[in-house]
Amino acid sequence: MGDFNYLHITGVNDLPGYHAAAAFTTKSSEVFKEAEEISPRHVSDRVSYMPWGADDQMPYDIINLIESDETLSTCQMFNAEVCYGSGLVYQTDEWCKRKVVNEVEEFFLDNDMASYFLGVCQDFKHFGFAVSVIILNEQGNKVVRVLRKEACYVRFAPANKEGVIPQVLYANWRNSVRAEQVEVIPLLNPQSPWTDLQAQVKKGKRKFAVVSRVPTPDSTYYPIPYYASLFKGKWYNIKQLIGVAKEAKLKNSAPIKYHIEIAKSFWSNIFKAEGITDRVKQQERVNEEKDNIINFLTGMENSGKVLFSEFYVSPNGEEQHDVVINKIETDKEGGDWATDIIEAVNMMCFTMRVHSNLVGSVPGKSQTNNSGSDKRELYTIAQALQKPYHDLLFNVHRLIIRFNRWEGAYPDCPFIQLTTLDENRDAKAVSVNPKSDEQ
C-alpha cells in the first residue's frame, strides 16, 4: 500500500450532459491527522522506532502538498534563505591563537558547511527540527566531520523510562525497509548533550546525532510545524481549486460545478475490502469510483437521492467524512478569479510569515506594493526573527568548538542588511553576535 500516495487522484472530470466539470481533490486537512494509535514499529528484534504519522508517511505528504503550490514552496524557500542569512561561520577573537585559526579553517575546508547549513535551515522551516551528525577521529579527541541527515528520512527510537530518546534511525522510509538498510545513530541527550558526549566517548563511540528542535506546545516526537493551520483551514484548498477551475475554463470553457473532497482512507479502505494490491488495478478502481460519483451527481434516476458517506466525530465535535461534495457557483467567469487569487495568496503568505511583496507574489503597481524603504525594513525584520532558530542550530557547533578546544572561537550567522544608494553598495553583512560588534 506504500505506492498509494502516488496514485493520480486529484483531477478534473467532465460531467456527462452538462457544460461543466467536477474537481476531485484529496483532503489536505488530513496530513496532520492521526487516524489511529501511534505505537513503535520494529525493524529488528532490538531496534524499533516511532512512526511519523499513522502511516509513517507524514513528512512526504507535507512535502507533496508544499511542492503542489507555487506560493507555498516559494515561501518555504524564502524562509530557509532568510534563516541562512550570510551563512554559518566560526568567528575568532583577535587574541585567538594562530593554531586555532588554522584548525577552524581546515575544518571548514573538510566540511561543506554552506550546503549543510542551508539544508538544516530547510529542515527547520519544513518540519520544525533538524538532525546533525558529528564524527570524531580515531583517537576520539577531535570532531572532524559534521553532516546533515535529512529530517524526512529520520525516525526517533522510543524514549526510555527516563524520557530520553537514545537513537535516531536513518533510512528511506518512503518504502518498506529491511534492518540492514537502516542506519542507527546514537542520539546525544538534548537536555545535556555536552555531558552525554563526554560519557559516550569514554565508551568508545565516535559517531553521534544531535537534534535541534523548535519547542512546540504539544511536545510530541515529531513537532507539528507552525503552518499546519494552512492545511487544516480552507485557504490552501481554495487556492488549489481556483487553479483547477481556471485550467478547466481555459481548456474547454467548462466551469467547475462540483468540488469533491475525498479522504485518503476512503481509497485505502476500498482496496483493503476488495483485496486490490496491484498498482494498475488500484488506479482503475479509483477511476471507476470517480465515475460512480459522477453518475450519481448527473443521473436523472438519482434526483432527490442522498449519497451516504462514512464519518466520525472528532474530539472537537466536527464530522470527518470520507467524501464531501461541495457545489460551486458557476456564474463567476474565469477572469473574475483574479481578486480571489490575490486574497488566497495573501492568506498563505500571512500564514508562512512572509510578506507578499518580498516573494513577488503580488506584482505590479498596487496598494500592496510597498516602497523600497518598507521592503528593506520588512527584510530586516524577517532576518531578526531568525535569532531563536540560530540559537537552536548553533548548539551542535558550540559542542564542536568546545570539544575541539578552540578557545576564542564561536559560531555566528551574520545577516544581510540591505542598504540605500548613498552608501554606494547594495548590501552588507552585519553580525548579531555582541563580540563581533566590539571589533
Coordinates of C-alpha atoms in Angstrom, one line a residue, residues 15 18-25 237-238 240-242 244-246 254-261 297 324-333 337 340:
L15 CA -20.0 15.8 -16.3
Y18 CA -23.6 19.2 -18.6
H19 CA -21.4 22.1 -19.8
A20 CA -19.5 21.7 -16.5
A21 CA -16.9 19.6 -14.7
A22 CA -16.2 18.1 -11.3
A23 CA -12.9 18.6 -9.4
F24 CA -11.5 15.8 -7.3
T25 CA -9.0 16.5 -4.6
N237 CA -7.8 24.2 -0.9
I238 CA -9.3 27.4 -2.1
Q240 CA -5.8 24.9 -5.4
L241 CA -9.4 24.9 -6.5
I242 CA -9.0 28.3 -8.2
V244 CA -8.0 23.8 -11.2
A245 CA -11.1 25.9 -12.2
K246 CA -9.1 28.3 -14.3
A254 CA -16.3 24.3 -18.8
P255 CA -16.7 25.8 -15.3
I256 CA -16.3 23.7 -12.2
K257 CA -19.7 22.7 -10.9
Y258 CA -18.7 20.4 -8.0
H259 CA -15.7 20.2 -5.8
I260 CA -15.4 16.6 -4.4
E261 CA -13.0 16.1 -1.4
L297 CA -24.4 13.6 -9.5
V324 CA -17.6 15.6 0.8
I325 CA -19.3 17.2 -2.3
N326 CA -19.4 20.9 -2.5
K327 CA -21.5 22.7 -5.2
I328 CA -19.6 25.5 -6.9
E329 CA -21.4 28.6 -8.1
T330 CA -20.9 28.7 -11.9
D331 CA -21.9 32.4 -12.5
K332 CA -18.3 33.6 -12.0
E333 CA -16.3 33.9 -15.1
W337 CA -11.0 34.9 -10.1
D340 CA -9.8 35.7 -5.1

